CSV table of C-alpha atoms in Angstrom, one decimal:
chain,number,residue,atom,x,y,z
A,23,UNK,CA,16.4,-1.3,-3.8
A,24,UNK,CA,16.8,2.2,-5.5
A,25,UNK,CA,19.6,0.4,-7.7
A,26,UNK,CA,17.6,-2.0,-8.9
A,27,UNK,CA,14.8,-0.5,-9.8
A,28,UNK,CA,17.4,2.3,-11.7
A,29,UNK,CA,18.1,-0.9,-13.8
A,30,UNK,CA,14.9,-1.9,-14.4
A,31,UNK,CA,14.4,2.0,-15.6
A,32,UNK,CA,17.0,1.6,-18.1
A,33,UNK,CA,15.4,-1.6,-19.8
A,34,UNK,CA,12.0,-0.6,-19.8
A,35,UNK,CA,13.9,3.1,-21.6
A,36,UNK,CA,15.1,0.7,-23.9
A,37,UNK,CA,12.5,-1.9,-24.4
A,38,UNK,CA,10.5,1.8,-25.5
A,39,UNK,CA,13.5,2.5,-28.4
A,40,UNK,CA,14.0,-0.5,-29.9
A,41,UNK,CA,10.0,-0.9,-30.5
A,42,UNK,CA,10.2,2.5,-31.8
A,43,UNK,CA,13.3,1.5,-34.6
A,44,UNK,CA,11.8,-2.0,-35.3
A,45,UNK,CA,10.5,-0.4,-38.8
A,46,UNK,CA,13.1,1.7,-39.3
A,47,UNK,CA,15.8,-1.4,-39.1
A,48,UNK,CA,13.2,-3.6,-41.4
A,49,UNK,CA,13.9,-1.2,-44.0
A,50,UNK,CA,17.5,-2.2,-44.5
A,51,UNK,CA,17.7,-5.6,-43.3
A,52,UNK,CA,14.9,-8.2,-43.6
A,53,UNK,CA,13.7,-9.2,-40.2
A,54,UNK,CA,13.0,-12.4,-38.8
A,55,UNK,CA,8.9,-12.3,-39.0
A,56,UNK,CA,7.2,-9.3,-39.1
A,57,UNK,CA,8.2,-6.1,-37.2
A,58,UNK,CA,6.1,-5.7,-34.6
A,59,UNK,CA,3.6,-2.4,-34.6
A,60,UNK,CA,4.3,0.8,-32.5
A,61,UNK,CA,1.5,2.3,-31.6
A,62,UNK,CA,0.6,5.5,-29.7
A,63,UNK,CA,-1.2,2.8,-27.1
A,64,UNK,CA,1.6,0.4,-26.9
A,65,UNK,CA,4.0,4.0,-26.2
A,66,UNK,CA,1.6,5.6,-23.9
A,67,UNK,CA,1.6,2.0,-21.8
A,68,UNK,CA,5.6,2.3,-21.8
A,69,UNK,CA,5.5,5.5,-20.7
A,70,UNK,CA,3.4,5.3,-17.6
A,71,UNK,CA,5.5,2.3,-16.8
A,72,UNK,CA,8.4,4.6,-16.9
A,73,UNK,CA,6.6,6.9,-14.5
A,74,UNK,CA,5.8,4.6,-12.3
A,75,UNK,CA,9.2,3.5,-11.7
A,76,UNK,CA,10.7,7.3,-12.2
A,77,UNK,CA,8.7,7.7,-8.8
A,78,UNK,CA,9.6,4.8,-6.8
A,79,UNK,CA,13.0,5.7,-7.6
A,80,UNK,CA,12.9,9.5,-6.6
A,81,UNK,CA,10.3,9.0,-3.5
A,82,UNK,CA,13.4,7.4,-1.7
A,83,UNK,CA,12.6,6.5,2.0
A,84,UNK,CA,15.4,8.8,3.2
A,85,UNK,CA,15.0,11.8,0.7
A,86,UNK,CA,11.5,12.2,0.9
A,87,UNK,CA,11.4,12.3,4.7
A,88,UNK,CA,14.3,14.8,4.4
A,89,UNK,CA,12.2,17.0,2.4
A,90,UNK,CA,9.4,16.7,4.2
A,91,UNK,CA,11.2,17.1,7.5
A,92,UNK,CA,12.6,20.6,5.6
A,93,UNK,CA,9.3,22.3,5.6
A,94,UNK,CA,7.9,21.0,9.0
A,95,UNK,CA,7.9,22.5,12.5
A,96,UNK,CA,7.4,19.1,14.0
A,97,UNK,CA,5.6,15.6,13.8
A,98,UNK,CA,2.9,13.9,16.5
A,99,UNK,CA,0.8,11.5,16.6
A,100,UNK,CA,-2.1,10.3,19.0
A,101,UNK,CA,-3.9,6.9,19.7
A,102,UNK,CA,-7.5,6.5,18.7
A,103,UNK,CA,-9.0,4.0,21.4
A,104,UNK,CA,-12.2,4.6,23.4
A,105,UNK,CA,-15.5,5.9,22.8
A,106,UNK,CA,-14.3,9.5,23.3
A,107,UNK,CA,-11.7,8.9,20.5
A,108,UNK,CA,-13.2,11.7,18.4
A,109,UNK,CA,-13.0,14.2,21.9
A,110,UNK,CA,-9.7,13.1,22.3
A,111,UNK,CA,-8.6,14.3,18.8
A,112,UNK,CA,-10.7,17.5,18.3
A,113,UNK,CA,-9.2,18.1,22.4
A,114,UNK,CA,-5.1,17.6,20.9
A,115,UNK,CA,-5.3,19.3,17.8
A,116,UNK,CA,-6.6,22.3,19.3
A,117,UNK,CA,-3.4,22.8,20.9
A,118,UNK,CA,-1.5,22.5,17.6
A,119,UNK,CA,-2.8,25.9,15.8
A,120,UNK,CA,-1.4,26.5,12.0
A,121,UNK,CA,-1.3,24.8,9.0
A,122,UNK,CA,-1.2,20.7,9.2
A,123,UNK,CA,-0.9,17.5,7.1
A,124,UNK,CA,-3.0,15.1,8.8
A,125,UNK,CA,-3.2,11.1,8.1
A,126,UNK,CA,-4.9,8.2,9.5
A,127,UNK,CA,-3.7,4.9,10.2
A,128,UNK,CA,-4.5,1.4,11.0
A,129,UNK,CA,-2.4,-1.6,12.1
A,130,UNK,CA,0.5,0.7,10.7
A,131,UNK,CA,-0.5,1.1,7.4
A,132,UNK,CA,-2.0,4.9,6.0
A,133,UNK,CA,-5.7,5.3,5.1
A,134,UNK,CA,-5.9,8.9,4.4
A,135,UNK,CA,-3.8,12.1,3.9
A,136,UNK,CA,-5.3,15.6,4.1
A,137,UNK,CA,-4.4,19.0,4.6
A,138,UNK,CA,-6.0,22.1,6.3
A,139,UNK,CA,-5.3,25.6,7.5
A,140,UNK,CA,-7.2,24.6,10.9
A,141,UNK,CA,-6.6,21.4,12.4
A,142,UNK,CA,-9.7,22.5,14.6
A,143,UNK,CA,-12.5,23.0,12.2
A,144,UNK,CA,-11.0,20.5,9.7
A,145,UNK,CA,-10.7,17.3,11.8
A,146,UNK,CA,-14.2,18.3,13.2
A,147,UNK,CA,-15.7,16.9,10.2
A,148,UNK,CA,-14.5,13.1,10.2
A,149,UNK,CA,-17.0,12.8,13.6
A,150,UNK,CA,-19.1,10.6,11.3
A,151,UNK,CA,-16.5,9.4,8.8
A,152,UNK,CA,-15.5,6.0,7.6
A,153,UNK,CA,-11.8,6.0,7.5
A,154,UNK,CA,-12.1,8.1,11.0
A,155,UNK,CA,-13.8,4.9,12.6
A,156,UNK,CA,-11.5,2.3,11.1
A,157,UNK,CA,-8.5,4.7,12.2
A,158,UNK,CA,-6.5,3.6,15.4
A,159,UNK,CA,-3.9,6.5,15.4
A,160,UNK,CA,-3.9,10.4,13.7
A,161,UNK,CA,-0.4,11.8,12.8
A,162,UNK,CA,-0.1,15.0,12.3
A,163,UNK,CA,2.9,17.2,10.6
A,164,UNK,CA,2.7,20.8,11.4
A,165,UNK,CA,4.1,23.3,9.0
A,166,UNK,CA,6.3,26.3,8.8
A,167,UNK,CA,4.1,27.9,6.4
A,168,UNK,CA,0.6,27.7,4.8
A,169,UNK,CA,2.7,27.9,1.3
A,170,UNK,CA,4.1,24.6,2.1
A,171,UNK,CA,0.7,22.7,2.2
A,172,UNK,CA,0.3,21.3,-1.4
A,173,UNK,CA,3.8,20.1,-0.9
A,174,UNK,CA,4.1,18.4,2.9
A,175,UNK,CA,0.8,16.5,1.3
A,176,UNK,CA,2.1,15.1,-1.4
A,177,UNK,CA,5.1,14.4,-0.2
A,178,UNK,CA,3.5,12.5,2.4
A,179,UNK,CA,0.9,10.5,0.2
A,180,UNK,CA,4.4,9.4,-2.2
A,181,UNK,CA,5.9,8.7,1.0
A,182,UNK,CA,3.3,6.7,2.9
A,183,UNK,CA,1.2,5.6,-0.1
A,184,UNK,CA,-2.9,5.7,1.7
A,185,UNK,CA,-5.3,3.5,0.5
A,186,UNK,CA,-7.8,5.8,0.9
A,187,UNK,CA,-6.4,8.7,-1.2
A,188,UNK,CA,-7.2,8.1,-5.1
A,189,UNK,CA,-5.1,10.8,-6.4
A,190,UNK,CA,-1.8,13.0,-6.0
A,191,UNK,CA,-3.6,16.8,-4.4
A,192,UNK,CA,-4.0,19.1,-7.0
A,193,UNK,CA,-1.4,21.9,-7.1
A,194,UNK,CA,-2.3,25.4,-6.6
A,195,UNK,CA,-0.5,28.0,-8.4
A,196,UNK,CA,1.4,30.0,-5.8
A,197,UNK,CA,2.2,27.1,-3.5
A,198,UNK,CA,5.4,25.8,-3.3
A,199,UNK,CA,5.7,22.6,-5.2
A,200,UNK,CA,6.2,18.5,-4.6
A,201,UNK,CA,10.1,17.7,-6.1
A,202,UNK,CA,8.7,14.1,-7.0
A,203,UNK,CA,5.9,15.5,-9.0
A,204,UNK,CA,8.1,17.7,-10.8
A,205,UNK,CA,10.5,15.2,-12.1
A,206,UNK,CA,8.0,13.0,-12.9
A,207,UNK,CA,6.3,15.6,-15.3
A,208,UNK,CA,10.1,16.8,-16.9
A,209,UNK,CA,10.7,13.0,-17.0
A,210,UNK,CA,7.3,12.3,-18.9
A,211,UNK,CA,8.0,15.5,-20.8
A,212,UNK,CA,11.4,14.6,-22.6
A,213,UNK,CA,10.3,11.2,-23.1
A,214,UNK,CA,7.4,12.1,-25.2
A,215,UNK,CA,9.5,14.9,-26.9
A,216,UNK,CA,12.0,11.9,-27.7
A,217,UNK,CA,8.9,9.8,-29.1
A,218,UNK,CA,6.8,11.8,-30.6
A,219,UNK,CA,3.9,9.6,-32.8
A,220,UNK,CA,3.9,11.5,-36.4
A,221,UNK,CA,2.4,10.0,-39.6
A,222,UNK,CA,4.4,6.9,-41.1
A,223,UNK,CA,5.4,7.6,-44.7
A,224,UNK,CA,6.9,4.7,-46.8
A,225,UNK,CA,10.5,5.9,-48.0
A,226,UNK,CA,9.5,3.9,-51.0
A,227,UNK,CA,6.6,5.7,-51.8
A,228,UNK,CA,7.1,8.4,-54.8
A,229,UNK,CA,6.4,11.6,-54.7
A,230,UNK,CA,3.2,12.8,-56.4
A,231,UNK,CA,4.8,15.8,-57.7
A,232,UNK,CA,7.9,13.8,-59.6
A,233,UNK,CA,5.4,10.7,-60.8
């Protein structure tokens, strides 16, 4: 649940400052064994942990489809069966002109998001394709707006998590932009601001210009 993994948010936030203050309380009281060692590895580990779950958290089942629901015209989806599955396709998408997000599926799990300014010409191209053959249904979401494309797919690829896509879609400059992706980047943002890796200097060392 979103709850839970809130809580799991706040320990991991805190796991990251107390390894950050370990020195820093060693300095006035002696520890029990040796403080261990924060490292810009050890942070950048915490971190991405911390994104992870930041995610999870904001791509809630509800909220995501609400936003995704926002900027769509409407949602369909066809079964892939036959040996004239590919005509069958290239035959419905013609009747849905405009900008789409398209995904494959299989046994009701997602293999592949894309987007495209022609569902025609696009979907043309998967006559040959792997995930095309293992597919046994094509959903697509048509859009009010070309603008909305960068966003409606990655919305959809946080919502509906394919196998087959290795990496958010890039986002173009002018395009409207993913929610989820933005919070994650403020969220990754402030938390490196707050632990920023400087230098160690011993507050026991002297200074070279009093010695």
């Amino acid at each position: 649940t979103n709850m839970a993994l809130i809580k799991e948010f706040d320990r991991e936030l805190n796991a990251l400052w107390d390894s950050r203050i370990a020195y820093t309380r060693s300095l006035l009281k002696k520890p029990i064994g040796r403080p261990k060692s924060f490292s810009k590895k050890d942070r950048d580990k915490r971190i991405r942990r911390l994104e992870e779950l930041a995610v999870s958290i904001l791509t809630n089942k509800k909220r995501a489809e609400s936003e995704l629901k926002k900027i769509t015209r409407y949602t369909k989806s066809m079964s892939l069966w036959g040996k004239d599955r590919y005509d069958k396709m290239v035959t419905w998408v013609k009747k849905k002109p405009g900008p789409i997000v398209y995904s494959f599926w299989r046994k009701g799990k997602c293999l592949y998001i894309g987007q495209t300014k022609s569902a025609k010409e696009r979907l043309r191209n998967y006559r040959k394709d792997k995930l095309f053959g293992m597919a046994d249904r094509v959903k697509v979401h048509l859009l009010r707006g070309e603008s909305h494309l960068g966003k409606a797919e990655c919305l959809a690829t946080h919502l509906y998590d394919p196998s087959g896509n290795r990496a958010n879609p890039p986002e173009k400059k002018y395009s409207k932009k993913c929610p989820v992706c933005k919070a994650k980047r403020e969220i990754k943002k402030d938390i490196e601001s707050l632990f920023r890796m400087k230098r160690r200097r011993s507050i026991l060392q002297p200074n070279r210009e009093t010695s």
